[in-house]
Coordinates of C-alpha atoms and ligand atoms in Angstrom, one line a residue:
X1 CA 23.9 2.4 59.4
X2 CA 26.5 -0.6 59.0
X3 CA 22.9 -2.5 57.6
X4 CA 22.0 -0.6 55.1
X5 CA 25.8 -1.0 53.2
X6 CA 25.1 -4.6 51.7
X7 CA 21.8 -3.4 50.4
X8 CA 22.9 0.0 49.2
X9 CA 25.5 -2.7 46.7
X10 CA 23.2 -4.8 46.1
X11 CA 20.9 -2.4 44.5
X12 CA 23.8 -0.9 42.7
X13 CA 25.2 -4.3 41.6
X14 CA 21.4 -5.2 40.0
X15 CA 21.5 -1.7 38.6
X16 CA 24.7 -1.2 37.5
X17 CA 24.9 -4.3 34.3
X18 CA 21.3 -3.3 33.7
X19 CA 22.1 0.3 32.7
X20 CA 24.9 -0.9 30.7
X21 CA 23.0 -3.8 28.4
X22 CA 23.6 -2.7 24.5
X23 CA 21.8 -3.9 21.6
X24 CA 23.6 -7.2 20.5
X25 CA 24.1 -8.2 17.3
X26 CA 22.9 -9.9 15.2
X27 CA 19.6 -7.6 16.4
X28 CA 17.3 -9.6 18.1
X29 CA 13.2 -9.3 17.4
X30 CA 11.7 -11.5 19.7
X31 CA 8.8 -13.7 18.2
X32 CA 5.9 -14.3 21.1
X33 CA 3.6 -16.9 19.0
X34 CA 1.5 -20.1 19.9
X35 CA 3.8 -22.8 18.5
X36 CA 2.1 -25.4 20.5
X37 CA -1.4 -25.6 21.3
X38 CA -5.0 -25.6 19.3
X39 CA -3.6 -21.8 18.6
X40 CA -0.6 -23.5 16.7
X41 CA -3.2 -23.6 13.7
X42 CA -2.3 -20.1 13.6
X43 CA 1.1 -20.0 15.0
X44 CA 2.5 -22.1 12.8
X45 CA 1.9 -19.5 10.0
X46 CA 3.3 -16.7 11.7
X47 CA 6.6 -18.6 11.9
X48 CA 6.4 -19.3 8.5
X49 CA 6.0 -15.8 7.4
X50 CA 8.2 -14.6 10.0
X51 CA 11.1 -16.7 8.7
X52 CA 10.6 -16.0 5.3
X53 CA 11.2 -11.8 6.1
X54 CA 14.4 -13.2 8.4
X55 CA 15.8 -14.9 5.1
X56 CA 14.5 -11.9 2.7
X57 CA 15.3 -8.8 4.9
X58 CA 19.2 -10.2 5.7
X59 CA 19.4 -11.0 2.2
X60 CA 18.4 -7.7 1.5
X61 CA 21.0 -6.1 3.4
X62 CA 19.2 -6.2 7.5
X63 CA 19.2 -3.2 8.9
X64 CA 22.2 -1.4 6.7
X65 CA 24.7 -3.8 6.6
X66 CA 23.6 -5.5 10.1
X67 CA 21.4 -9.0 10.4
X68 CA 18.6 -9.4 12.4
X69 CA 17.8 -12.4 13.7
X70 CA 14.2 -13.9 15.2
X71 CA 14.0 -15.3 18.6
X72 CA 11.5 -17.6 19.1
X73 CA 9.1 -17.9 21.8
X74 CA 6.2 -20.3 22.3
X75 CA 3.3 -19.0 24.0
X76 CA 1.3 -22.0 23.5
X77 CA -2.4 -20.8 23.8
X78 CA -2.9 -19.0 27.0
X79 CA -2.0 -16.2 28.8
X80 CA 0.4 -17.4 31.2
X81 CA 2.1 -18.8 28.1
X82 CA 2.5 -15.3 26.7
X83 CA 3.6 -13.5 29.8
X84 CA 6.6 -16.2 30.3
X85 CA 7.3 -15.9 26.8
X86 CA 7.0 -12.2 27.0
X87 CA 9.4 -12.0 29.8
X88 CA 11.9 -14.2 28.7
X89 CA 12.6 -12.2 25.6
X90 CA 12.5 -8.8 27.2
X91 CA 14.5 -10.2 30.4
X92 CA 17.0 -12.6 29.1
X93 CA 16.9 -12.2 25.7
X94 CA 16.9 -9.0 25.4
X95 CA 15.2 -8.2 22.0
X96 CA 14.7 -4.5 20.8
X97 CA 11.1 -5.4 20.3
X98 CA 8.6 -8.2 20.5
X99 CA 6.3 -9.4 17.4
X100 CA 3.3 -11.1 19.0
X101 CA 1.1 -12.7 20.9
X102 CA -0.7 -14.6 18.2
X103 CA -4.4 -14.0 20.4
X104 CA -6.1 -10.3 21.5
X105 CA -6.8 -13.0 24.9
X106 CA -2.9 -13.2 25.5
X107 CA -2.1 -9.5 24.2
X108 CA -4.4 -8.2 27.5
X109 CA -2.5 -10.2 29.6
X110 CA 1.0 -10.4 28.3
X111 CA 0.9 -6.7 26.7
X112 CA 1.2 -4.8 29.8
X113 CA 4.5 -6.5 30.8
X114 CA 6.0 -5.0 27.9
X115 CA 4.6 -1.5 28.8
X116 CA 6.3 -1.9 31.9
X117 CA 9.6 -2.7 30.6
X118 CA 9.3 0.3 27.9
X119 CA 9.8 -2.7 25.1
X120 CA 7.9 -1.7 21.7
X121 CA 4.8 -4.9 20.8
X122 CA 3.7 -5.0 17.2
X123 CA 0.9 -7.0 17.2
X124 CA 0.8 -9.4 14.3
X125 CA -2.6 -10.8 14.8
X126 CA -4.8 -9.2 17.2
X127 CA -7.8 -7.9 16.5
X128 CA -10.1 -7.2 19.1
X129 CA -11.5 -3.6 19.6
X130 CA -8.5 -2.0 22.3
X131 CA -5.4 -3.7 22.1
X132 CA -3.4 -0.5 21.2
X133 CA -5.5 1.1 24.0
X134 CA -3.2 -1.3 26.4
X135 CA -0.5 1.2 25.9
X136 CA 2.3 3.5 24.4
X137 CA 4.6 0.7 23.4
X138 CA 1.8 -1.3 22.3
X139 CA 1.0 -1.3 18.1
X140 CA -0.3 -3.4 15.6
X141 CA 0.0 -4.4 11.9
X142 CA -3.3 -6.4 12.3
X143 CA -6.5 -4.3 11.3
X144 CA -8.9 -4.4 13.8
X145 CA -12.4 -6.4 13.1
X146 CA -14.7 -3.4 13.5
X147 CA -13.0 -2.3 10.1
X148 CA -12.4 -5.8 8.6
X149 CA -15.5 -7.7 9.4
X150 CA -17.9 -6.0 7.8
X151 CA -17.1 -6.5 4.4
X152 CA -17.8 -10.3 4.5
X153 CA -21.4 -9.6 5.8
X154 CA -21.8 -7.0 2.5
X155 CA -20.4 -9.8 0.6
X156 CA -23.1 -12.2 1.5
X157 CA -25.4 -9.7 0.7
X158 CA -24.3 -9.3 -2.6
X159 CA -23.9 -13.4 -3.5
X160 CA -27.9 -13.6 -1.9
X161 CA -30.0 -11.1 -2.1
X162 CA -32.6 -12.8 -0.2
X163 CA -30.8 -12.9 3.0
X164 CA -32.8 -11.7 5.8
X165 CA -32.6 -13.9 9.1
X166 CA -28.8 -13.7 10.7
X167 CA -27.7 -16.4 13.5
X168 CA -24.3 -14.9 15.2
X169 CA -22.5 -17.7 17.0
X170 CA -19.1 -16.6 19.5
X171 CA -17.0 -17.8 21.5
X172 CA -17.6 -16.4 24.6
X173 CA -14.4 -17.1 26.3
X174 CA -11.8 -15.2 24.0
X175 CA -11.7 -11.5 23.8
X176 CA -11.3 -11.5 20.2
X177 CA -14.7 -13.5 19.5
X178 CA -16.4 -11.4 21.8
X179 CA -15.1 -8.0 20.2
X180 CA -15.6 -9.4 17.0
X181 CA -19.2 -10.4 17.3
X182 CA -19.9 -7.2 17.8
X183 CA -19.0 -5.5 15.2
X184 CA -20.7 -8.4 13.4
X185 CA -24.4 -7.7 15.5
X186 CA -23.8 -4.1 14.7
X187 CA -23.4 -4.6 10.4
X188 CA -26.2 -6.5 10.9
X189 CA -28.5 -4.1 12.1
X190 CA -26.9 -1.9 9.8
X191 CA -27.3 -3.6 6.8
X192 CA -31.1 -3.6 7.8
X193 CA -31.1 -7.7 8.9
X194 CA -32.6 -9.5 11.3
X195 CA -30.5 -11.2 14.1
X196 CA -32.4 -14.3 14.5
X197 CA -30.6 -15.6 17.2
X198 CA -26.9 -15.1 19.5
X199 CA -25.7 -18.3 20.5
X200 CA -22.3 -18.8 22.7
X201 CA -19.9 -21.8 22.7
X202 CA -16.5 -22.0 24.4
X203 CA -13.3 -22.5 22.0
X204 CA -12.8 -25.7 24.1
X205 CA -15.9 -27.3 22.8
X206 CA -16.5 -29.4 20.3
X207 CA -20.0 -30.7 20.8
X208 CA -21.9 -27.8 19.7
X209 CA -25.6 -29.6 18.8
X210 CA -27.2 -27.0 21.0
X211 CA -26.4 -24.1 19.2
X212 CA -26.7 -26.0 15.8
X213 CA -30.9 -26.6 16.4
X214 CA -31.1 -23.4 17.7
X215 CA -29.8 -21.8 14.3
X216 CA -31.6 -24.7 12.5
X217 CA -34.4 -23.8 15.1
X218 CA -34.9 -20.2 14.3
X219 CA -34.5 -20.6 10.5
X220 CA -31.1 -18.1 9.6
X221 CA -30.7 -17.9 6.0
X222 CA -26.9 -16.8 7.0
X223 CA -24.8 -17.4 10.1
X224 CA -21.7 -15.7 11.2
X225 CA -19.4 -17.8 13.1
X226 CA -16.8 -15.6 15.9
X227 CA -14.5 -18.1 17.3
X228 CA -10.8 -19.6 17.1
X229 CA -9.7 -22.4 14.0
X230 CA -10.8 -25.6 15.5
X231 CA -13.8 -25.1 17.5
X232 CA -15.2 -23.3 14.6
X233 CA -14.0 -25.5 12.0
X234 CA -16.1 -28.1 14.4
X235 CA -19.3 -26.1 14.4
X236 CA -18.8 -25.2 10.8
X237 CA -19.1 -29.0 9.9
X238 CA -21.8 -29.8 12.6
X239 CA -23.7 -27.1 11.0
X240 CA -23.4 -28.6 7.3
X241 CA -23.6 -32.1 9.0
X242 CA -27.3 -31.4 11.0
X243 CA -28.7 -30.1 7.8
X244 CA -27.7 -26.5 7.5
X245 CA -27.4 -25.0 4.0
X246 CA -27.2 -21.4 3.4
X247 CA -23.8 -19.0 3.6
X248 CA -21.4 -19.0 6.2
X249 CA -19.6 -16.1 7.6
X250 CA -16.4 -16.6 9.2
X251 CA -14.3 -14.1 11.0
X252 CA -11.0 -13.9 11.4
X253 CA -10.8 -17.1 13.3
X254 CA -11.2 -19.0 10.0
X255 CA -8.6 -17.2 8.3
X256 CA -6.3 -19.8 8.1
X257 CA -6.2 -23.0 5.5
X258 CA -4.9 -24.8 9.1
X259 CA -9.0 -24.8 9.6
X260 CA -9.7 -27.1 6.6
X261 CA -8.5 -30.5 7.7
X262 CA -10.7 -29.6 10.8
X263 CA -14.1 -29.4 8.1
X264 CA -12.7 -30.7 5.3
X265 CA -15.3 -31.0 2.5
X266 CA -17.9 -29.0 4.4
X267 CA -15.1 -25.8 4.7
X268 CA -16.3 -24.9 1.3
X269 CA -18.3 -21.5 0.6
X270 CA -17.8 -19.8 4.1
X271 CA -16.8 -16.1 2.7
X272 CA -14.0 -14.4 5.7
X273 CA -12.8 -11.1 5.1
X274 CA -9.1 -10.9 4.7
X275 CA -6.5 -8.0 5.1
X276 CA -4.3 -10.1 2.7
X277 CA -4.5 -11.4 -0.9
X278 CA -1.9 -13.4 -2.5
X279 CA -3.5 -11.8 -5.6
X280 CA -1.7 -8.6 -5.3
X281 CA 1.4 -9.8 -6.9
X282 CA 1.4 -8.3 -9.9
X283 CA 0.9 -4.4 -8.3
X284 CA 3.1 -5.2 -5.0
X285 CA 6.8 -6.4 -5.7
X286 CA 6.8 -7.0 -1.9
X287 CA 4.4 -9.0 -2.0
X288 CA 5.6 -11.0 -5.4
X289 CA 8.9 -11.2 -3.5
X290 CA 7.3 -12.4 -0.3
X291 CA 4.9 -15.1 -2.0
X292 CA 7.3 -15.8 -4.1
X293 CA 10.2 -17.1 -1.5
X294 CA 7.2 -18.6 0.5
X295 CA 5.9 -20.5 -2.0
X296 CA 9.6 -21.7 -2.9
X297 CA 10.2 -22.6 1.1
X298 CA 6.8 -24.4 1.8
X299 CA 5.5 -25.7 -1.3
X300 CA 2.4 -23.6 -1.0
X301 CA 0.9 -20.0 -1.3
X302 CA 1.0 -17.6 1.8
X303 CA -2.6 -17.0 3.7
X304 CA -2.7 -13.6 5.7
X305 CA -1.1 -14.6 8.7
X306 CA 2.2 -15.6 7.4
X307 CA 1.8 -12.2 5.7
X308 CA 1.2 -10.4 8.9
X309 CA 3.7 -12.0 10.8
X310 CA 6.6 -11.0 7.2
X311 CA 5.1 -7.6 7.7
X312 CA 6.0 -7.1 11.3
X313 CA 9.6 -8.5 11.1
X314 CA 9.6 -5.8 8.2
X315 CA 8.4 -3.0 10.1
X316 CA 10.7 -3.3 12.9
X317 CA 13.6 -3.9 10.7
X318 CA 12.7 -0.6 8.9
X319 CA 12.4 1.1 12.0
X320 CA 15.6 0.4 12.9
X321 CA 17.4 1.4 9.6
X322 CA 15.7 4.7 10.2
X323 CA 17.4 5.5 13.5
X324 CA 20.2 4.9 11.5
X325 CA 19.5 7.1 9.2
X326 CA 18.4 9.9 11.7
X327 CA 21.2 9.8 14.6
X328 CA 24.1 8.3 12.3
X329 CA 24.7 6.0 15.0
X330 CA 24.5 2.0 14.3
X331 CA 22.4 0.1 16.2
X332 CA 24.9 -1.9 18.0
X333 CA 26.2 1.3 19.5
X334 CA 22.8 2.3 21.3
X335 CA 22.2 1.2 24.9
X336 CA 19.4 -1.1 24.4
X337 CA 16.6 0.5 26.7
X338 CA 17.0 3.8 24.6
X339 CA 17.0 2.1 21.8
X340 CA 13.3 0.6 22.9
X341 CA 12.1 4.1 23.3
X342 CA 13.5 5.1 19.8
X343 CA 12.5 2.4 18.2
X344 CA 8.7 2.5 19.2
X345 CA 8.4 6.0 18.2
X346 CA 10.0 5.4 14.7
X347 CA 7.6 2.3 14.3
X348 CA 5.1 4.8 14.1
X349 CA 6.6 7.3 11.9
X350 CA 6.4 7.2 7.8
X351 CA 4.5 4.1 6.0
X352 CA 5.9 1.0 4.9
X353 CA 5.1 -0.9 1.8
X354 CA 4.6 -4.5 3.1
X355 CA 2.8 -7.9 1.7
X356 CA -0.3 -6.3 2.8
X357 CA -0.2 -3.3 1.0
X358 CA 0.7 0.3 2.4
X359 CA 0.4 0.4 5.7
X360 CA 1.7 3.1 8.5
X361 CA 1.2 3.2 12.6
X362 CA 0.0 5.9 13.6
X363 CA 0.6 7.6 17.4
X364 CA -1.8 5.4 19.2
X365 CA -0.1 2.2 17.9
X366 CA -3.1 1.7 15.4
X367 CA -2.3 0.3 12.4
X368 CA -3.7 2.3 9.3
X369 CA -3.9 -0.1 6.0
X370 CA -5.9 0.9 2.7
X371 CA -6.7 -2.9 1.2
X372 CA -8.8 -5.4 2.4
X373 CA -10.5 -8.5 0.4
X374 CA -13.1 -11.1 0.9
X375 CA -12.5 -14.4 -0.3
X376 CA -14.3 -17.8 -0.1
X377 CA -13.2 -21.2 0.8
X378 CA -13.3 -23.6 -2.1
X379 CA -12.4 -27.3 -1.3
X380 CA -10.7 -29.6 -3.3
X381 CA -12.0 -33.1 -4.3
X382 CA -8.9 -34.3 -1.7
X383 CA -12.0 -32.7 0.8
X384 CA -8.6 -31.9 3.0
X385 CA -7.0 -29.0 1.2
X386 CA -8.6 -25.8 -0.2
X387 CA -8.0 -22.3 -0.7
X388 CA -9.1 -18.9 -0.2
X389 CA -10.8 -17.6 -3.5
X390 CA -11.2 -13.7 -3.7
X391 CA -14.6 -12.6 -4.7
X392 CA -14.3 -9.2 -3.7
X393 CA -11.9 -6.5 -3.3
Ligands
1QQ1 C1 -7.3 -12.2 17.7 C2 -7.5 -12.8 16.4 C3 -7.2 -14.3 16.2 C4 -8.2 -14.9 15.3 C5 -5.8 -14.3 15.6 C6 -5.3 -15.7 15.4 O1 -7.8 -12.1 15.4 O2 -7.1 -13.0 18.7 O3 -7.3 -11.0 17.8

């Protein structure tokens, strides 16, 4: 009996500050992103958008009167990246909610340690068929490819008519290429093409001469390209480079203007569908605000994932004002695991009007959004910067 004393403290002791933590202020959102890494192409966007709703939202008032503030977390490009980051913000930093990981491949590792820990995930980026599947306090702002995708091969359809024989090229290694390609195979077929050939590379690779004569090889009029920004950007220019001359498809992999140093000249025409236009300014305030402040912080115009990640700092901070609004209680004053559980149930209640359009969450953690585009790459003379150009809406 005398044993079991020491451990019957020690349990309280653990238990005891644990049940006490509060919400500090100013409110910390934890941002899981790949700073570092090949996925920094990306990453570094999100923190650019991310910081821009920081400056905006506070400026705007935060949640009623009380800041927010980001805390950053690099997940580099893997998963054990995004499972220490993930830890460290629920754990020691104790955020109310964590925007992130930048890749589906993290969010099915990293996303079930915020399950566990009952800590709301809006997914700013991934895409893959089943991330909200991962669990109740898992959402996203990021509309899934099997809606997305689509368009761009309808697109291609419409700039050439005579498009019969597809070549789908994946990564085979990351969850979002494979999901993605997918839904690519299946508009094929639907659109009544032929899928020439399937080839696979890995997003380490940058050799990709095999899968290039093999497209050349099975004469595609188009090819649609499922991978990350620098292994594609490398097979995009390999492809132009061995003689390939028809349209491009990209996914959502080369939907960042952090791919175009990779091809440079050869970036241009490859059509990727976007759920973001800059060229909504004039019928979204938000998003005039938003490209706006970017523009005036960076020197450039916002692509879709700095608009993601502004949209999920927004959502949260909304959120949060409407547990205000609904209890009468500040934040500050809520002991922070109830707070978690509020907070990822008001995340899904009511829509928000964001850089992307209207958007709401719905039970499942899906996002629901009305607007997407498709644009094409067009390259300056520099052959090192570009933009997206919309042809479609
Ligand atoms: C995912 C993606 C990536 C291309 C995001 C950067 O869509 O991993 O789901």
């Amino acid at each position: 009996m005398k044993r079991l004393a020491p451990a019957l403290a020690l349990v309280l002791c653990a238990a005891i500050p644990a049940l006490a933590d509060k919400v500090a202020t100013p409110i910390p959102i934890g941002i899981a992103v790949g700073q570092t890494s090949n996925v920094a192409l990306f990453g570094q966007e999100q923190v650019n958008g991310a910081k821009i709703a920081e400056e905006r939202l506070n400026a705007a008032g935060g949640v009623n009167g009380t800041k927010i503030t980001l805390v950053f977390q690099d997940t580099a490009g893997d998963e054990a990246g995004a499972v220490n980051a993930f830890q460290n913000l629920i754990n020691r930093d104790k955020v109310v909610a964590i925007i992130g990981p930048t890749l589906s491949q993290q969010a099915f590792a990293a996303n079930p340690i915020a399950e566990r820990a009952k800590t709301p995930v809006v997914g700013p980026s991934n895409t893959a068929k089943g991330v909200p599947e991962i669990g109740e306090f898992i959402g996203r702002i990021s509309a899934p490819m099997t809606q997305v995708a689509p368009y761009s091969v309808k697109q291609a359809m419409k700039l050439n008519p005579d498009i019969k024989r597809v070549a789908v090229l994946y990564a085979q290694n990351d969850a979002f290429s494979s999901s993605e390609t997918v839904t690519f195979q299946d508009a094929v077929k639907n659109l009544g093409l032929e899928t020439v050939t399937v080839q696979k590379f890995q997003t380490t690779d940058n050799d990709f001469t095999t899968q290039v004569t093999a497209v050349l090889g099975a004469k595609a009029d188009l090819v649609i390209i499922s991978g990350l920004a620098a292994d594609s950007g490398n097979l995009v220019k390999q492809l132009r480079q061995l003689g390939y001359k028809g349209l491009i498809v990209g996914g959502n992999g080369l939907n960042s203007p952090n791919m175009f140093p990779v091809c440079g000249a050869l970036c241009s025409d490859i059509l990727v569908a976007q759920a973001y236009s800059p060229a909504t300014v004039d019928k979204n305030p938000v998003n005039k605000d938003f490209a706006t402040a970017f523009e005036a912080a960076y020197k450039k115009g916002p692509a879709q994932f700095s608009a993601q990640a502004y949209t999920a700092v927004q959502v949260v901070t909304e959120a949060l004002a409407k547990i205000e609004k609904e209890t009468g209680k500040k934040i500050a004053d809520f002991e922070l695991a109830e707070l978690r559980e509020m907070l990822n149930k008001s995340l899904r209640t009511g829509s928000y009007m964001t850089p992307i359009g209207e958007i709401s969450i719905q039970p499942s953690g899906e996002v629901e959004q009305k607007d997407f585009y498709v644009s094409k790459i067009v390259m300056n003379p520099d052959g090192k910067t570009g933009s997206f150009v919309l042809v479609s809406e």
